Tab-separated table of C-alpha atoms in Angstrom:
chain	number	residue	atom	x	y	z
A	180	PRO	CA	61.529	53.452	65.422
A	181	ASP	CA	57.895	53.406	66.590
A	182	LEU	CA	58.147	56.947	67.934
A	183	LEU	CA	59.892	58.147	64.789
A	184	GLN	CA	57.120	56.944	62.496
A	185	PRO	CA	54.606	59.806	63.065
A	186	LEU	CA	57.392	62.293	62.195
A	187	ILE	CA	58.384	60.345	59.073
A	188	ASP	CA	54.746	60.116	57.953
A	189	GLY	CA	54.241	63.851	58.499
A	190	HIS	CA	51.480	63.289	61.052
A	191	ALA	CA	53.228	65.098	63.923
A	192	ASP	CA	55.820	67.781	64.657
A	193	ALA	CA	56.867	66.221	67.958
A	194	VAL	CA	56.287	62.818	69.518
A	195	PHE	CA	56.259	62.138	73.260
A	196	GLY	CA	56.612	58.801	74.919
A	197	SER	CA	53.987	58.488	77.667
A	198	ARG	CA	54.130	56.211	80.691
A	199	MET	CA	50.491	57.002	81.484
A	200	MET	CA	48.694	55.933	78.296
A	201	THR	CA	48.409	52.348	79.498
A	202	ARG	CA	46.539	52.302	82.798
A	203	PHE	CA	48.725	51.503	85.847
A	204	ALA	CA	51.635	50.485	83.594
A	205	ALA	CA	53.876	53.070	85.259
A	206	LEU	CA	53.183	51.598	88.723
A	207	GLU	CA	53.829	48.088	87.436
A	208	GLY	CA	57.141	49.373	86.046
A	209	GLY	CA	58.265	50.524	89.482
A	210	MET	CA	57.202	54.203	89.575
A	211	PRO	CA	56.720	55.208	93.223
A	212	LEU	CA	53.074	55.884	94.125
A	213	TYR	CA	53.730	59.484	95.196
A	214	LYS	CA	55.370	60.241	91.831
A	215	TYR	CA	52.520	58.561	89.975
A	216	VAL	CA	49.885	60.588	91.828
A	217	GLY	CA	51.891	63.817	91.503
A	218	ASN	CA	52.365	63.235	87.769
A	219	LYS	CA	48.637	62.690	87.305
A	220	ILE	CA	47.669	65.785	89.306
A	221	LEU	CA	50.158	68.088	87.579
A	222	THR	CA	49.175	66.803	84.135
A	223	ARG	CA	45.481	67.352	84.886
A	224	ILE	CA	46.133	70.926	86.092
A	225	GLN	CA	48.244	71.723	83.030
A	226	ASN	CA	45.701	70.261	80.617
A	227	TRP	CA	43.011	72.396	82.253
A	228	LEU	CA	45.070	75.578	82.081
A	229	LEU	CA	46.312	75.003	78.530
A	230	GLY	CA	43.182	73.447	77.052
A	231	SER	CA	45.228	70.388	76.044
A	232	SER	CA	44.710	66.640	76.452
A	233	LEU	CA	48.135	65.075	76.967
A	234	THR	CA	48.279	61.941	79.106
A	235	GLU	CA	51.659	63.018	80.494
A	236	PHE	CA	53.618	66.286	80.570
A	237	HIS	CA	56.599	64.925	82.473
A	238	SER	CA	58.208	62.215	80.378
A	239	GLY	CA	61.673	63.010	79.069
A	240	TYR	CA	61.373	60.558	76.199
A	241	ARG	CA	60.695	62.913	73.277
A	242	LEU	CA	61.397	63.365	69.592
A	243	TYR	CA	61.250	66.776	67.926
A	244	SER	CA	61.335	67.548	64.235
A	245	VAL	CA	63.978	70.094	63.243
A	246	ASN	CA	61.249	72.198	61.626
A	247	ALA	CA	59.344	72.330	64.923
A	248	LEU	CA	62.434	73.413	66.850
A	249	LYS	CA	63.028	76.203	64.328
A	250	GLN	CA	59.612	77.650	65.192
A	251	VAL	CA	60.007	77.901	68.977
A	252	PRO	CA	62.539	79.975	70.983
A	253	PHE	CA	63.585	77.059	73.224
A	254	GLU	CA	66.992	78.695	73.772
A	255	ARG	CA	65.222	81.178	76.080
A	256	ASN	CA	63.944	78.420	78.344
A	257	THR	CA	65.125	77.611	81.839
A	258	ASN	CA	68.088	75.360	82.514
A	259	ASP	CA	66.066	73.775	85.331
A	260	PHE	CA	63.916	70.645	85.138
A	261	HIS	CA	60.752	72.471	84.025
A	262	PHE	CA	62.405	73.173	80.650
A	263	ASP	CA	60.270	70.218	79.490
A	264	THR	CA	57.068	72.050	80.411
A	265	GLU	CA	58.178	75.281	78.746
A	266	ILE	CA	58.948	73.662	75.403
A	267	ILE	CA	55.563	71.880	75.411
A	268	ILE	CA	53.830	75.239	75.952
A	269	GLN	CA	55.866	76.733	73.105
A	270	LEU	CA	54.810	73.915	70.782
A	271	PHE	CA	51.164	74.552	71.673
A	272	LEU	CA	51.522	78.314	71.163
A	273	ALA	CA	53.013	77.689	67.717
A	274	ARG	CA	50.044	75.400	66.923
A	275	LEU	CA	52.374	72.486	66.238
A	276	ARG	CA	51.124	68.897	66.329
A	277	VAL	CA	52.154	66.777	69.306
A	278	ALA	CA	51.577	63.016	69.244
A	279	GLU	CA	51.868	60.570	72.153
A	280	LEU	CA	52.746	56.880	72.085
A	281	PRO	CA	52.943	54.496	75.066
A	282	ILE	CA	56.372	53.534	76.406
A	283	PRO	CA	57.336	51.008	79.093
A	284	THR	CA	58.396	52.204	82.529
A	285	PHE	CA	61.503	50.938	84.278
A	286	TYR	CA	62.970	52.210	87.552
A	287	GLY	CA	66.493	51.143	88.401
A	288	ASP	CA	68.870	52.079	91.223
A	289	GLU	CA	69.664	55.570	89.958
A	290	ILE	CA	69.257	58.527	92.321
A	291	CYS	CA	66.752	61.228	91.369
A	292	HIS	CA	67.948	64.754	92.138
A	293	VAL	CA	64.642	66.512	91.380
A	294	ASN	CA	63.110	68.463	94.270
A	295	GLY	CA	59.503	67.401	93.731
A	296	ILE	CA	57.835	70.340	95.507
A	297	LYS	CA	59.984	72.952	93.767
A	298	TYR	CA	59.478	71.231	90.417
A	299	ALA	CA	55.690	71.180	90.851
A	300	LEU	CA	55.608	74.870	91.815
A	301	ASP	CA	57.848	75.792	88.866
A	302	VAL	CA	55.616	73.845	86.480
A	303	ILE	CA	52.392	75.473	87.704
A	304	ARG	CA	53.948	78.943	87.768
A	305	THR	CA	55.291	78.793	84.227
A	306	THR	CA	52.003	77.347	82.941
A	307	LEU	CA	50.044	80.153	84.600
A	308	VAL	CA	52.384	82.805	83.193
A	309	SER	CA	51.871	81.483	79.669
A	310	ARG	CA	48.093	81.737	80.066
A	311	VAL	CA	48.017	85.112	81.790
A	312	GLN	CA	50.338	86.464	79.102
A	313	LYS	CA	47.460	86.030	76.626
A	314	LEU	CA	45.609	88.665	78.663
A	315	GLY	CA	48.522	91.078	78.242
A	316	ILE	CA	49.095	91.235	82.004
A	317	LEU	CA	52.414	89.429	82.451
A	318	TYR	CA	55.102	88.932	79.853
A	319	ASP	CA	57.892	86.468	79.220
A	320	ARG	CA	59.804	86.495	75.920
A	321	LYS	CA	59.955	82.708	75.773
A	322	PHE	CA	56.173	82.685	75.213
A	323	GLU	CA	56.273	85.401	72.553
A	324	ILE	CA	55.021	83.069	69.852
A	325	GLN	CA	52.244	83.912	67.413
A	326	SER	CA	50.758	81.549	64.876
A	327	ALA	CA	48.728	82.763	61.881
A	328	ALA	CA	45.510	81.816	63.677
A	329	ASP	CA	46.457	84.113	66.572
A	330	HIS	CA	46.897	87.216	64.402
A	331	PRO	CA	44.555	90.003	65.606
A	332	ALA	CA	42.850	90.160	62.202
A	333	ASN	CA	41.888	86.482	62.556
A	334	ARG	CA	40.687	86.668	66.134
A	335	GLY	CA	37.049	87.629	66.669
A	336	LYS	CA	35.954	89.502	69.771
A	337	PHE	CA	32.214	88.999	69.524
A	338	SER	CA	31.468	86.096	71.876
A	339	PHE	CA	31.965	88.287	74.956
A	340	GLU	CA	31.707	91.942	75.956
A	341	SER	CA	34.445	93.966	74.304
A	342	PRO	CA	34.863	97.391	72.678
A	343	HIS	CA	33.919	95.734	69.370
A	344	THR	CA	30.601	94.361	70.620
A	345	LEU	CA	29.781	97.606	72.441
A	346	ALA	CA	30.498	99.621	69.284
A	347	LEU	CA	28.284	97.374	67.166
A	348	GLU	CA	25.403	97.862	69.608
A	349	ARG	CA	25.612	101.645	69.186
A	350	ILE	CA	25.897	101.974	65.414
A	351	PRO	CA	22.514	101.857	63.635
A	352	ALA	CA	21.917	100.207	60.278
A	353	GLY	CA	22.562	102.467	57.322
A	354	ALA	CA	25.112	104.617	59.138
A	355	ALA	CA	28.302	105.787	57.434
A	356	LEU	CA	31.370	104.840	59.460
A	357	ALA	CA	35.109	105.476	59.297
A	358	ASP	CA	37.047	102.643	60.934
A	359	ILE	CA	40.409	104.116	61.872
A	360	GLY	CA	43.007	101.438	62.397
A	361	PRO	CA	41.156	99.425	61.141
A	362	ALA	CA	39.607	97.243	63.845
A	363	GLY	CA	39.837	94.005	61.841
A	364	GLU	CA	38.081	91.903	59.272
A	365	HIS	CA	35.596	90.389	61.758
A	366	LEU	CA	34.179	93.801	62.608
A	367	THR	CA	34.111	94.808	58.940
A	368	ALA	CA	32.091	91.712	58.027
A	369	ASP	CA	29.640	92.285	60.879
A	370	LEU	CA	29.190	95.929	59.893
A	371	ALA	CA	28.464	94.954	56.296
A	372	ALA	CA	25.905	92.370	57.442
A	373	ARG	CA	24.032	95.152	59.270
A	374	GLY	CA	23.993	97.448	56.275
A	375	ILE	CA	26.553	99.816	57.776
A	376	ARG	CA	28.785	101.512	55.216
A	377	SER	CA	32.321	101.449	56.560
A	378	ALA	CA	35.562	102.868	55.212
A	379	GLU	CA	38.757	101.348	56.594
A	380	ILE	CA	41.367	104.068	57.021
A	381	ASP	CA	44.893	103.081	57.999
A	382	ILE	CA	47.127	105.432	59.916
A	383	PHE	CA	50.756	104.812	60.766
A	384	PRO	CA	51.361	105.336	64.491
A	385	GLY	CA	54.770	106.690	65.388
A	386	ARG	CA	55.268	108.633	62.174
A	387	GLU	CA	55.251	112.393	61.950
A	388	ASP	CA	51.919	112.351	60.102
A	389	ASP	CA	50.010	110.331	62.693
A	390	SER	CA	48.702	113.525	64.290
A	391	SER	CA	46.544	114.465	61.288
A	392	PHE	CA	43.105	113.053	60.592
A	393	PRO	CA	43.446	111.736	57.030
A	394	VAL	CA	39.957	112.572	55.663
A	395	GLY	CA	37.037	114.927	56.210
A	396	ALA	CA	35.165	113.601	59.239
A	397	ASP	CA	31.875	115.293	58.348
A	398	SER	CA	31.239	112.756	55.574
A	399	PHE	CA	30.635	110.106	58.252
A	400	ASP	CA	28.136	109.530	61.049
A	401	TYR	CA	30.566	107.616	63.263
A	402	ILE	CA	34.351	107.606	63.681
A	403	LEU	CA	35.685	104.367	65.183
A	404	LEU	CA	38.911	104.637	67.223
A	405	LEU	CA	39.071	101.230	68.906
A	406	ASP	CA	42.460	100.719	70.599
A	407	VAL	CA	44.062	103.371	68.390
A	408	ILE	CA	44.629	106.491	70.541
A	409	GLU	CA	47.295	104.853	72.714
A	410	HIS	CA	49.449	104.131	69.644
A	411	LEU	CA	49.688	107.752	68.487
A	412	ARG	CA	52.618	110.027	69.250
A	413	PHE	CA	50.375	113.083	69.614
A	414	PRO	CA	46.781	111.984	70.343
A	415	GLU	CA	45.794	115.561	71.284
A	416	ARG	CA	46.807	116.859	67.850
A	417	PHE	CA	45.016	113.949	66.191
A	418	LEU	CA	41.739	114.675	68.012
A	419	ASP	CA	42.130	118.392	67.231
A	420	SER	CA	42.629	117.522	63.562
A	421	LEU	CA	39.571	115.270	63.551
A	422	ARG	CA	37.428	118.020	65.082
A	423	ASP	CA	38.804	120.649	62.691
A	424	SER	CA	37.862	118.455	59.712
A	425	ILE	CA	34.158	118.737	60.576
A	426	THR	CA	32.929	121.821	58.714
A	427	SER	CA	29.213	121.035	58.431
A	428	ALA	CA	26.398	120.793	60.937
A	429	ARG	CA	26.228	117.004	60.498
A	430	PRO	CA	26.241	115.304	63.928
A	431	VAL	CA	29.304	113.074	64.122
A	432	LYS	CA	30.012	110.676	66.986
A	433	VAL	CA	33.391	109.261	67.958
A	434	ILE	CA	33.578	105.798	69.530
A	435	ALA	CA	36.918	105.104	71.188
A	436	SER	CA	38.524	102.596	73.544
A	437	THR	CA	41.845	102.134	75.290
A	438	GLY	CA	43.456	100.029	77.999
A	439	ASN	CA	43.108	101.114	81.629
A	440	ILE	CA	46.576	101.371	83.152
A	441	GLY	CA	44.849	101.651	86.544
A	442	PHE	CA	43.650	98.024	86.272
A	443	ILE	CA	44.178	96.222	89.579
A	444	VAL	CA	46.628	93.693	88.119
A	445	THR	CA	48.928	96.341	86.619
A	446	ARG	CA	48.785	98.282	89.884
A	447	LEU	CA	49.777	95.227	91.906
A	448	ALA	CA	52.485	94.354	89.396
A	449	LEU	CA	53.940	97.844	89.698
A	450	LEU	CA	53.810	97.541	93.485
A	451	LEU	CA	55.981	94.430	93.121
A	452	GLY	CA	58.355	96.228	90.771
A	453	TRP	CA	57.027	94.668	87.532
A	454	PHE	CA	56.259	96.778	84.478
A	455	ASN	CA	56.385	94.340	81.593
A	456	TYR	CA	55.390	95.338	78.082
A	457	SER	CA	53.944	92.622	75.854
A	458	ARG	CA	52.665	91.954	72.343
A	459	ARG	CA	49.118	92.910	73.291
A	460	GLY	CA	47.002	94.144	76.154
A	461	ILE	CA	47.277	97.200	78.391
A	462	LEU	CA	51.076	97.339	78.085
A	463	ASP	CA	51.367	96.614	74.378
A	464	LEU	CA	54.913	97.140	73.089
A	465	THR	CA	53.639	99.588	70.459
A	466	HIS	CA	51.819	101.873	72.920
A	467	THR	CA	53.196	105.391	73.211
A	468	ARG	CA	50.632	106.683	75.725
A	469	LEU	CA	48.928	105.114	78.735
A	470	PHE	CA	45.552	106.174	80.125
A	471	THR	CA	43.334	105.823	83.165
A	472	PHE	CA	39.581	106.526	83.250
A	473	THR	CA	40.229	110.110	84.300
A	474	THR	CA	42.989	110.911	81.799
A	475	PHE	CA	41.100	109.347	78.869
A	476	ARG	CA	38.042	111.476	79.653
A	477	LYS	CA	40.172	114.600	80.065
A	478	LEU	CA	41.922	113.950	76.746
A	479	PHE	CA	38.619	114.225	74.880
A	480	GLU	CA	37.147	117.028	76.984
A	481	GLN	CA	40.261	119.196	76.621
A	482	CYS	CA	40.203	118.633	72.858
A	483	GLY	CA	36.653	119.963	72.617
A	484	TYR	CA	34.492	116.839	72.800
A	485	ARG	CA	31.333	116.301	74.830
A	486	ILE	CA	31.373	112.876	76.533
A	487	GLU	CA	28.047	111.093	76.008
A	488	GLU	CA	29.001	107.736	77.509
A	489	ILE	CA	31.979	106.238	79.286
A	490	ARG	CA	31.975	102.723	80.637
A	491	ALA	CA	34.202	99.941	81.890
A	492	VAL	CA	35.045	96.823	79.897
A	493	PRO	CA	36.051	93.577	81.687
A	494	ALA	CA	39.189	91.632	80.825
A	495	PRO	CA	38.975	89.357	77.737
A	496	PHE	CA	39.210	86.119	79.689
A	497	PRO	CA	37.877	83.954	76.798
A	498	LEU	CA	40.958	84.892	74.751
A	499	ALA	CA	43.171	83.383	77.437
A	500	PHE	CA	41.038	80.541	78.788
A	501	GLY	CA	38.608	79.714	75.968
A	502	GLY	CA	34.831	79.912	76.167
A	503	GLY	CA	34.339	77.469	79.064
A	504	TRP	CA	32.853	77.917	82.503
A	505	PHE	CA	35.996	79.388	84.039
A	506	ALA	CA	36.164	82.271	81.532
A	507	LYS	CA	32.450	82.981	82.009
A	508	PHE	CA	32.860	82.945	85.782
A	509	ALA	CA	35.890	85.256	85.569
A	510	ILE	CA	33.995	87.770	83.411
A	511	ALA	CA	30.985	87.693	85.770
A	512	LEU	CA	33.293	88.278	88.753
A	513	ASN	CA	35.097	91.088	86.915
A	514	LYS	CA	31.770	92.810	86.132
A	515	SER	CA	30.726	92.574	89.784
A	516	LEU	CA	33.997	94.150	90.900
A	517	ILE	CA	33.589	96.903	88.291
A	518	ARG	CA	30.366	97.930	90.057
A	519	ILE	CA	32.482	98.523	93.169
A	520	SER	CA	35.222	100.476	91.381
A	521	ARG	CA	35.456	100.750	87.617
A	522	ARG	CA	38.722	102.670	87.835
A	523	LEU	CA	40.306	99.766	89.685
A	524	PHE	CA	38.734	96.752	87.982
A	525	ALA	CA	38.114	97.863	84.377
A	526	TYR	CA	40.495	96.306	81.877
A	527	GLN	CA	39.539	98.808	79.151
A	528	VAL	CA	37.758	102.139	78.879
A	529	PHE	CA	34.986	102.544	76.283
A	530	LEU	CA	33.872	106.045	75.351
A	531	VAL	CA	31.329	107.725	73.069
A	532	ALA	CA	31.856	111.447	72.430
A	533	ARG	CA	30.564	114.161	70.141
A	534	PRO	CA	32.975	116.752	68.700
A	535	LEU	CA	31.792	120.266	69.517
A	536	PRO	CA	31.907	122.849	66.691
A	537	THR	CA	35.167	124.764	66.524
A	538	LEU	CA	35.207	128.547	66.661
A	539	ALA	CA	36.051	128.654	62.952
A	540	THR	CA	33.028	126.457	62.138
A	541	LEU	CA	30.699	128.595	64.260
A	542	LEU	CA	31.886	131.794	62.572
A	543	GLN	CA	31.591	130.226	59.126
A	544	ASN	CA	28.033	129.028	59.869
A	545	ALA	CA	27.135	132.489	61.170
A	546	ARG	CA	28.457	134.120	57.964
A	547	GLU	CA	26.545	131.658	55.793
A	548	THR	CA	23.340	132.260	57.760
A	549	ARG	CA	23.802	136.022	57.454
A	550	ASN	CA	24.455	135.793	53.717
A	551	GLN	CA	21.375	133.628	53.242
A	552	LYS	CA	19.216	136.184	55.056
A	553	ILE	CA	20.622	139.025	52.966
A	554	ALA	CA	20.048	137.040	49.771
A	555	SER	CA	16.451	136.260	50.738
A	556	ARG	CA	15.714	139.983	51.323
A	557	LEU	CA	17.139	140.882	47.936
């Protein structure tokens, strides 16, 4: 009844009984010292990886609300002992409320069939996979859970180096910008705060019409294509269409980004026979094209664009590990490795290019110049 009360009161979605909330109570109840120490160590590691604060991950005394179970795909979990860890991770990913209450510990004469070493390795492995999945590197369907707070439109990318922050640094105040995608409400708000006029233009990747630029590009100073190109069925036709839509002498710049399929982690994964698509990241399920540094540059050059800048972007570790010291250290290490080889250690490619005038535009400008000279003589 005590454990049921938080569910009845609506204060929790799941309640766990914890043997560790009362100091040394588990040892006094007969828990072997090696299990007590192992429980503490594993719980500390999992709390660190998941950003949680449970006193115990490994008690089987649990109550779940039916509503909570409806929101997590627990049927995809393992049939092994670390099922308990997987369902906790799923509850966290769904942003459900987990409460803990102390329970007494009693050890009888029953035989435990858990292989402690294997269990510990399984627990750490599955916890790591759930965190790395947020980077879009590994993928497991059981952790394919997205709460409203995790929706891309509600997730800012401005506390660390990303294509969004790099784009903002390059767009001056007062510029006219077309945000193709669009890149999200956080970027839109930041652009407005800087006095940048932006038009959000949606395209529908995968449809027959995704190869046409939907407006005249020469009414803008900048065209933003952040993480868009890889979703198109015919990116070459799209870039041709964008360039064709520029009929004036107005200098237009295109700012684009994409994932780097040559990233060291995806290379190693492929070496091991893994090629897992996911909900986000380099191998997003909705991607139709994959690029390296070389192929992304060639795409623009062969479509008639002059590359003005191309640079490497580190992995978004804060999205997976929060804004603590570990994420900052990981980004610093990633940047150092990028200096050695950006093709190998860049998570994304960031590019600034200028569309060159098409032959039709050059001929049209020449005719207009000739007609103006003739008119001035008359």
